[in-house]
Amino acid sequence: MGGVVVGFDEEWGRLRAAAVQASGRPAVVDPAVEAREALLERLADFRSRVVLVPLDVRGGLWTAELGGLDWVCVFSDEEALARFAEARGEGDREWTYRRVVGARLLDELVPALDFPCGVAWNAAGPDGLAFPPVRGIVPDAAALDGEMAA
């Protein structure tokens, strides 16, 4: 059987180029704009999800310090939480958690803390993402570059 075999990446690239051309949109997009749009999509997805939030021994949000900042570690499901626990060498212990809507976590719970805190989503996983406490992610009063910084 003769002919040219085209891989998925090549075919996808051709289809995407044709769609861009048909839309009249410029083919070259600024990488910074593309990255910002991707982050905003992930943020919107997170805000609409119910996530698992581990609790500490006092029943508060379990946090981890990294880079001089505290992070609330949250997970999309029990499998992601178990992967995190295993990575920490704590897979044998019971992890108590609450289910919280992402928007409530960012808009109400993080600002209620008496220290600046970001949110780490699915840490130790291939789809992990960090939401730092900055304007556009948390309310200005809780943002390091907002009222908190003043």
Coordinates of N, CA, C and O in Angstrom, one line a residue:
M1 N 0.8 -1.2 0.0 CA 0.0 0.0 0.0 C 0.9 1.2 0.0 O 1.7 1.4 0.9
G2 N 0.8 2.1 -1.0 CA 1.6 3.3 -1.1 C 1.0 4.5 -0.5 O -0.2 4.4 0.1
G3 N 1.6 5.6 -0.5 CA 1.1 6.8 0.0 C 1.9 7.4 1.2 O 2.8 6.7 1.6
V4 N 1.5 8.5 1.6 CA 2.1 9.2 2.7 C 1.3 9.0 4.0 O 0.1 9.2 4.0
V5 N 2.0 8.5 5.0 CA 1.3 8.3 6.3 C 1.5 9.7 7.1 O 2.6 10.2 7.2
V6 N 0.4 10.2 7.5 CA 0.4 11.4 8.3 C 0.0 11.1 9.7 O -1.0 10.5 10.0
G7 N 0.9 11.6 10.6 CA 0.6 11.4 12.0 C -0.4 12.3 12.6 O -0.8 13.3 11.9
F8 N -0.9 12.0 13.8 CA -1.9 12.8 14.4 C -1.5 14.3 14.5 O -2.2 15.2 14.2
D9 N -0.2 14.5 15.0 CA 0.2 15.9 15.2 C 0.2 16.7 13.9 O -0.2 17.9 13.9
E10 N 0.6 16.1 12.8 CA 0.6 16.8 11.5 C -0.8 17.1 11.1 O -1.1 18.2 10.6
E11 N -1.7 16.1 11.2 CA -3.1 16.3 10.8 C -3.7 17.4 11.6 O -4.4 18.2 11.1
W12 N -3.5 17.3 12.9 CA -4.1 18.3 13.8 C -3.6 19.7 13.5 O -4.3 20.6 13.5
G13 N -2.3 19.8 13.2 CA -1.7 21.1 12.8 C -2.4 21.6 11.6 O -2.7 22.8 11.5
R14 N -2.6 20.8 10.6 CA -3.2 21.2 9.3 C -4.6 21.7 9.6 O -5.1 22.7 9.1
L15 N -5.4 20.9 10.3 CA -6.8 21.3 10.6 C -6.9 22.6 11.4 O -7.7 23.4 11.1
R16 N -6.0 22.7 12.4 CA -6.0 24.0 13.2 C -5.6 25.2 12.3 O -6.3 26.2 12.4
A17 N -4.6 25.0 11.4 CA -4.2 26.1 10.5 C -5.4 26.5 9.6 O -5.7 27.7 9.4
A18 N -6.1 25.5 9.1 CA -7.3 25.8 8.2 C -8.4 26.5 9.0 O -9.0 27.4 8.4
A19 N -8.6 26.1 10.2 CA -9.6 26.7 11.0 C -9.3 28.2 11.3 O -10.1 29.1 11.3
V20 N -8.0 28.4 11.6 CA -7.6 29.8 11.9 C -7.7 30.6 10.7 O -8.2 31.8 10.7
Q21 N -7.3 30.1 9.5 CA -7.4 30.8 8.3 C -8.9 31.2 8.0 O -9.2 32.3 7.6
A22 N -9.8 30.2 8.2 CA -11.2 30.4 7.9 C -11.8 31.4 8.8 O -12.7 32.1 8.4
S23 N -11.3 31.6 10.0 CA -11.8 32.5 11.0 C -11.4 33.9 10.8 O -11.9 34.8 11.3
G24 N -10.3 34.1 10.0 CA -9.8 35.4 9.7 C -8.9 35.9 10.9 O -8.4 37.0 10.9
R25 N -8.7 35.0 11.9 CA -7.8 35.3 13.0 C -6.4 35.2 12.6 O -6.0 34.3 11.8
P26 N -5.5 36.0 13.1 CA -4.1 35.9 12.7 C -3.5 34.5 13.2 O -3.9 34.0 14.2
A27 N -2.7 33.9 12.3 CA -2.2 32.6 12.6 C -1.2 32.6 13.7 O -1.1 31.6 14.4
V28 N -0.5 33.7 13.9 CA 0.5 33.8 15.0 C -0.1 34.5 16.2 O -0.6 35.6 16.1
V29 N -0.1 33.8 17.3 CA -0.7 34.3 18.5 C 0.5 34.6 19.5 O 1.4 33.7 19.6
D30 N 0.4 35.7 20.2 CA 1.4 36.0 21.2 C 1.4 34.9 22.3 O 0.4 34.6 22.8
P31 N 2.6 34.3 22.5 CA 2.6 33.2 23.5 C 2.1 33.6 24.9 O 1.5 32.8 25.6
A32 N 2.4 34.9 25.3 CA 2.0 35.4 26.6 C 0.4 35.4 26.6 O -0.2 35.1 27.6
V33 N -0.2 35.9 25.5 CA -1.6 35.9 25.5 C -2.2 34.5 25.5 O -3.2 34.3 26.2
E34 N -1.6 33.6 24.8 CA -2.1 32.2 24.8 C -2.0 31.6 26.2 O -2.9 30.9 26.6
A35 N -0.9 31.9 26.8 CA -0.6 31.3 28.2 C -1.7 31.9 29.2 O -2.2 31.2 30.0
R36 N -1.9 33.2 29.1 CA -2.9 33.8 30.0 C -4.3 33.3 29.7 O -5.0 33.0 30.7
E37 N -4.7 33.1 28.5 CA -6.0 32.5 28.2 C -6.1 31.1 28.7 O -7.1 30.7 29.3
A38 N -5.0 30.3 28.6 CA -5.0 28.9 29.1 C -5.2 28.9 30.6 O -5.9 28.1 31.2
L39 N -4.4 29.8 31.3 CA -4.5 29.9 32.8 C -6.0 30.3 33.2 O -6.5 29.8 34.1
L40 N -6.5 31.3 32.5 CA -7.9 31.7 32.8 C -8.9 30.6 32.6 O -9.9 30.5 33.4
E41 N -8.7 29.8 31.6 CA -9.6 28.6 31.4 C -9.4 27.6 32.5 O -10.4 27.1 33.0
R42 N -8.2 27.3 33.0 CA -8.0 26.4 34.1 C -8.5 27.0 35.4 O -9.1 26.3 36.2
L43 N -8.4 28.3 35.6 CA -8.9 29.0 36.8 C -10.5 28.8 36.8 O -11.1 28.5 37.8
A44 N -11.1 29.1 35.6 CA -12.6 29.0 35.6 C -13.0 27.5 35.8 O -14.0 27.3 36.6
D45 N -12.3 26.6 35.3 CA -12.6 25.2 35.6 C -12.4 24.9 37.1 O -13.3 24.3 37.7
F46 N -11.3 25.4 37.7 CA -11.1 25.1 39.1 C -12.3 25.8 39.9 O -12.8 25.1 40.8
R47 N -12.6 27.0 39.6 CA -13.6 27.7 40.4 C -15.0 27.0 40.3 O -15.8 27.1 41.3
S48 N -15.3 26.3 39.3 CA -16.6 25.6 39.1 C -16.6 24.2 39.7 O -17.6 23.5 39.8
R49 N -15.4 23.7 40.1 CA -15.3 22.3 40.6 C -15.5 22.2 42.1 O -15.2 23.1 42.8
V50 N -15.9 21.0 42.5 CA -15.9 20.6 43.9 C -14.6 19.9 44.1 O -14.2 19.0 43.4
V51 N -13.7 20.4 45.0 CA -12.4 19.9 45.3 C -12.3 19.3 46.7 O -13.1 19.7 47.6
L52 N -11.4 18.4 46.9 CA -11.1 17.9 48.3 C -10.1 18.7 48.9 O -9.0 18.9 48.4
V53 N -10.4 19.2 50.1 CA -9.4 20.0 50.9 C -9.1 19.3 52.2 O -9.9 19.2 53.1
P54 N -7.8 18.8 52.3 CA -7.4 18.1 53.5 C -7.4 19.0 54.7 O -7.2 20.2 54.6
L55 N -7.7 18.4 55.9 CA -7.8 19.2 57.1 C -6.6 18.8 58.0 O -6.2 17.7 58.0
D56 N -6.2 19.8 58.8 CA -5.1 19.5 59.8 C -5.7 18.9 61.0 O -6.9 18.7 61.1
V57 N -4.9 18.6 62.0 CA -5.4 17.9 63.2 C -6.4 18.8 64.0 O -7.2 18.3 64.8
R58 N -6.4 20.1 63.8 CA -7.3 21.0 64.5 C -8.6 21.3 63.7 O -9.4 22.0 64.0
G59 N -8.7 20.6 62.5 CA -9.8 20.8 61.6 C -9.7 22.0 60.7 O -10.7 22.3 60.0
G60 N -8.6 22.7 60.7 CA -8.4 23.8 59.7 C -7.8 23.3 58.4 O -7.6 22.1 58.2
L61 N -7.7 24.2 57.5 CA -7.1 23.8 56.2 C -5.7 23.4 56.3 O -4.9 24.1 56.9
W62 N -5.4 22.2 55.8 CA -4.0 21.7 55.8 C -3.2 22.5 54.8 O -3.6 22.6 53.6
T63 N -2.1 23.1 55.2 CA -1.2 23.8 54.3 C 0.2 23.3 54.3 O 0.6 22.6 55.3
A64 N 0.9 23.6 53.3 CA 2.3 23.3 53.2 C 3.1 24.5 52.8 O 2.6 25.3 52.0
E65 N 4.3 24.7 53.3 CA 5.1 25.9 53.0 C 6.0 25.5 51.8 O 6.7 24.5 51.8
L66 N 6.1 26.4 50.9 CA 7.0 26.2 49.8 C 7.4 27.6 49.2 O 6.5 28.4 48.9
G67 N 8.7 27.9 49.2 CA 9.1 29.1 48.6 C 8.8 30.3 49.5 O 8.5 31.4 48.9
G68 N 8.6 30.1 50.8 CA 8.3 31.2 51.7 C 6.8 31.6 51.7 O 6.5 32.6 52.3
L69 N 6.0 30.8 51.1 CA 4.6 31.0 51.1 C 3.8 29.7 51.5 O 4.3 28.6 51.1
D70 N 2.7 29.9 52.2 CA 1.9 28.7 52.5 C 0.9 28.5 51.4 O 0.5 29.4 50.7
W71 N 0.6 27.2 51.2 CA -0.2 26.7 50.1 C -1.3 25.8 50.7 O -0.9 24.8 51.4
V72 N -2.5 26.0 50.4 CA -3.6 25.0 50.7 C -3.5 24.0 49.5 O -3.6 24.4 48.4
C73 N -3.3 22.8 49.9 CA -3.2 21.7 48.8 C -4.6 21.1 48.7 O -5.2 20.7 49.7
V74 N -5.1 21.1 47.5 CA -6.5 20.6 47.2 C -6.4 19.6 46.0 O -5.5 19.7 45.2
F75 N -7.4 18.8 45.9 CA -7.3 17.7 45.0 C -8.7 17.5 44.3 O -9.7 17.7 44.9
S76 N -8.6 17.1 43.0 CA -9.8 16.9 42.2 C -10.5 15.6 42.6 O -11.8 15.6 42.5
D77 N -9.9 14.6 43.2 CA -10.5 13.4 43.6 C -9.6 12.7 44.6 O -8.5 13.1 44.9
E78 N -10.2 11.6 45.2 CA -9.4 10.8 46.2 C -8.1 10.2 45.6 O -7.2 10.0 46.3
E79 N -8.2 9.8 44.3 CA -7.0 9.3 43.7 C -5.8 10.3 43.7 O -4.7 9.9 44.0
A80 N -6.1 11.5 43.4 CA -5.1 12.6 43.4 C -4.6 12.8 44.8 O -3.4 13.0 45.0
L81 N -5.5 12.8 45.8 CA -5.1 12.9 47.2 C -4.2 11.8 47.6 O -3.1 12.0 48.2
A82 N -4.5 10.6 47.2 CA -3.7 9.4 47.5 C -2.3 9.5 46.9 O -1.3 9.1 47.5
R83 N -2.3 9.9 45.6 CA -1.0 10.1 45.0 C -0.1 11.1 45.7 O 1.1 10.9 45.9
F84 N -0.7 12.2 46.2 CA 0.0 13.2 47.0 C 0.5 12.6 48.3 O 1.7 12.7 48.7
A85 N -0.4 11.8 49.0 CA 0.0 11.2 50.3 C 1.2 10.2 50.1 O 2.1 10.2 50.9
E86 N 1.1 9.4 49.0 CA 2.2 8.5 48.7 C 3.5 9.2 48.4 O 4.6 8.8 48.9
A87 N 3.4 10.3 47.7 CA 4.6 11.1 47.4 C 5.3 11.6 48.6 O 6.5 11.8 48.7
R88 N 4.5 11.9 49.6 CA 5.0 12.5 50.9 C 5.4 11.3 51.9 O 5.8 11.6 53.0
G89 N 5.2 10.1 51.5 CA 5.5 9.0 52.4 C 4.4 8.8 53.5 O 4.7 8.3 54.5
E90 N 3.2 9.4 53.3 CA 2.2 9.4 54.3 C 0.9 8.7 53.7 O -0.2 9.0 54.1
G91 N 1.1 7.7 52.9 CA 0.0 7.0 52.3 C -0.7 6.1 53.3 O -1.9 5.7 53.0
D92 N -0.1 5.8 54.4 CA -0.7 4.9 55.4 C -1.7 5.6 56.3 O -2.6 5.0 56.9
R93 N -1.5 6.9 56.5 CA -2.3 7.6 57.4 C -3.7 8.0 56.8 O -3.8 8.2 55.6
E94 N -4.7 8.3 57.6 CA -6.0 8.7 57.2 C -5.9 10.2 56.9 O -5.5 11.0 57.8
W95 N -6.4 10.7 55.8 CA -6.5 12.1 55.4 C -7.9 12.5 55.5 O -8.7 12.1 54.7
T96 N -8.2 13.3 56.5 CA -9.6 13.9 56.6 C -9.7 15.1 55.7 O -8.7 15.9 55.6
Y97 N -10.8 15.2 55.0 CA -10.9 16.3 54.1 C -12.4 16.7 54.0 O -13.3 16.0 54.4
R98 N -12.6 17.9 53.4 CA -13.9 18.4 53.1 C -14.0 18.7 51.7 O -13.0 18.9 51.0
R99 N -15.2 18.6 51.2 CA -15.5 19.0 49.8 C -15.9 20.4 49.7 O -16.8 20.8 50.5
V100 N -15.2 21.2 48.9 CA -15.5 22.6 48.8 C -15.5 23.0 47.3 O -14.7 22.5 46.5
V101 N -16.4 23.9 46.9 CA -16.4 24.5 45.6 C -15.2 25.4 45.5 O -14.9 26.2 46.4
G102 N -14.4 25.3 44.4 CA -13.2 26.1 44.2 C -13.4 27.5 44.4 O -12.6 28.2 45.0
A103 N -14.5 28.1 43.8 CA -14.8 29.5 44.0 C -14.9 29.9 45.4 O -14.3 31.0 45.9
R104 N -15.5 29.1 46.2 CA -15.7 29.4 47.7 C -14.3 29.4 48.4 O -14.0 30.2 49.2
L105 N -13.5 28.4 48.0 CA -12.1 28.4 48.6 C -11.3 29.6 48.3 O -10.8 30.2 49.2
L106 N -11.3 30.1 47.0 CA -10.6 31.3 46.6 C -11.2 32.6 47.1 O -10.5 33.5 47.5
D107 N -12.5 32.7 47.1 CA -13.2 33.9 47.4 C -13.5 34.1 48.9 O -13.6 35.2 49.4
E108 N -13.6 33.0 49.7 CA -14.0 33.1 51.1 C -13.0 32.5 52.1 O -12.6 33.2 53.0
L109 N -12.6 31.3 51.8 CA -11.7 30.6 52.8 C -10.3 31.1 52.8 O -9.7 31.4 53.9
V110 N -9.7 31.3 51.6 CA -8.3 31.8 51.6 C -8.2 33.2 52.2 O -7.4 33.5 53.0
P111 N -9.2 34.2 51.8 CA -9.1 35.5 52.5 C -9.3 35.5 54.0 O -8.9 36.4 54.7
A112 N -10.0 34.5 54.5 CA -10.3 34.4 55.9 C -9.1 34.0 56.7 O -9.0 34.2 58.0
L113 N -8.0 33.5 56.1 CA -6.8 33.1 56.8 C -6.1 34.4 57.2 O -6.2 35.4 56.6
D114 N -5.3 34.3 58.3 CA -4.6 35.5 58.8 C -3.2 35.5 58.2 O -2.3 36.2 58.8
F115 N -2.9 34.9 57.1 CA -1.6 34.9 56.5 C -1.9 34.7 55.0 O -2.9 34.1 54.6
P116 N -1.0 35.2 54.1 CA -1.1 35.0 52.7 C -1.0 33.5 52.3 O -0.1 32.9 52.9
C117 N -1.8 33.1 51.5 CA -1.8 31.7 51.1 C -2.3 31.4 49.7 O -3.3 32.0 49.3
G118 N -1.6 30.6 49.0 CA -2.0 30.2 47.6 C -2.7 28.9 47.7 O -2.8 28.3 48.7
V119 N -3.1 28.4 46.5 CA -3.8 27.1 46.4 C -3.0 26.3 45.4 O -2.8 26.7 44.3
A120 N -2.6 25.1 45.8 CA -1.9 24.1 44.9 C -3.0 23.0 44.6 O -3.4 22.3 45.5
W121 N -3.3 22.9 43.3 CA -4.3 22.0 42.9 C -3.6 20.8 42.3 O -2.8 20.8 41.4
N122 N -3.9 19.6 42.9 CA -3.4 18.3 42.4 C -1.8 18.3 42.4 O -1.2 17.8 41.5
A123 N -1.3 18.7 43.6 CA 0.2 18.7 43.7 C 0.6 17.2 43.6 O -0.2 16.3 44.0
A124 N 1.7 16.9 43.1 CA 2.3 15.6 42.9 C 1.6 14.9 41.7 O 1.7 13.7 41.6
G125 N 0.9 15.6 40.9 CA 0.2 15.0 39.8 C 0.6 15.6 38.5 O 1.1 16.7 38.5
P126 N 0.3 15.0 37.4 CA 0.7 15.5 36.1 C -0.1 16.7 35.7 O 0.4 17.5 34.8
D127 N -1.2 17.0 36.3 CA -2.0 18.1 35.9 C -2.1 19.2 37.0 O -2.9 20.0 37.1
G128 N -1.0 19.2 37.9 CA -1.0 20.1 39.0 C -0.9 21.5 38.5 O -0.4 21.8 37.5
L129 N -1.4 22.4 39.4 CA -1.4 23.9 39.0 C -1.4 24.6 40.3 O -2.0 24.2 41.3
A130 N -0.7 25.8 40.3 CA -0.6 26.6 41.5 C -1.4 27.9 41.2 O -1.2 28.5 40.2
F131 N -2.2 28.3 42.1 CA -2.9 29.6 42.1 C -2.4 30.5 43.2 O -2.8 30.3 44.4
P132 N -1.4 31.4 42.9 CA -0.9 32.2 43.9 C -1.9 33.3 44.4 O -2.8 33.6 43.7
P133 N -1.7 33.8 45.6 CA -2.6 34.8 46.1 C -2.4 36.2 45.5 O -1.8 37.1 46.1
V134 N -2.8 36.3 44.3 CA -2.6 37.6 43.6 C -4.0 38.0 43.0 O -4.9 37.2 42.9
R135 N -4.1 39.4 42.7 CA -5.3 39.9 42.1 C -5.7 39.1 40.9 O -4.9 38.6 40.1
G136 N -7.0 38.9 40.8 CA -7.5 38.1 39.7 C -7.7 36.7 40.0 O -8.5 35.9 39.4
I137 N -7.1 36.2 41.1 CA -7.3 34.9 41.6 C -8.0 34.9 42.9 O -9.0 34.1 43.1
V138 N -7.5 35.7 43.8 CA -8.2 35.9 45.1 C -8.6 37.3 45.2 O -8.2 38.2 44.5
P139 N -9.6 37.6 46.1 CA -10.0 39.0 46.3 C -8.8 39.9 46.6 O -7.8 39.5 47.2
D140 N -8.9 41.2 46.2 CA -7.8 42.1 46.3 C -7.3 42.2 47.8 O -6.1 42.4 48.0
A141 N -8.2 42.1 48.7 CA -7.8 42.3 50.2 C -6.9 41.1 50.6 O -6.2 41.3 51.6
A142 N -7.0 40.0 49.9 CA -6.1 38.9 50.3 C -4.9 38.7 49.3 O -4.1 37.8 49.5
A143 N -4.8 39.6 48.3 CA -3.8 39.4 47.3 C -2.5 40.1 47.7 O -2.5 41.2 48.3
L144 N -1.4 39.4 47.5 CA -0.1 40.0 47.8 C 0.2 41.3 47.0 O 0.9 42.1 47.4
D145 N -0.4 41.4 45.8 CA -0.3 42.6 45.0 C -1.5 43.5 45.0 O -1.7 44.4 44.2
G146 N -2.3 43.3 46.0 CA -3.5 44.1 46.2 C -3.5 44.9 47.5 O -2.4 45.4 47.9
E147 N -4.6 44.9 48.2 CA -4.7 45.7 49.4 C -3.8 45.2 50.5 O -3.3 45.9 51.3
M148 N -3.5 43.8 50.5 CA -2.6 43.3 51.5 C -1.2 43.8 51.4 O -0.5 44.0 52.3
A149 N -0.8 44.2 50.1 CA 0.5 44.7 49.9 C 0.6 46.1 50.3 O 1.7 46.6 50.6
A150 N -0.5 46.8 50.4 CA -0.4 48.3 50.8 C -0.1 48.5 52.2 O 0.0 47.7 53.0

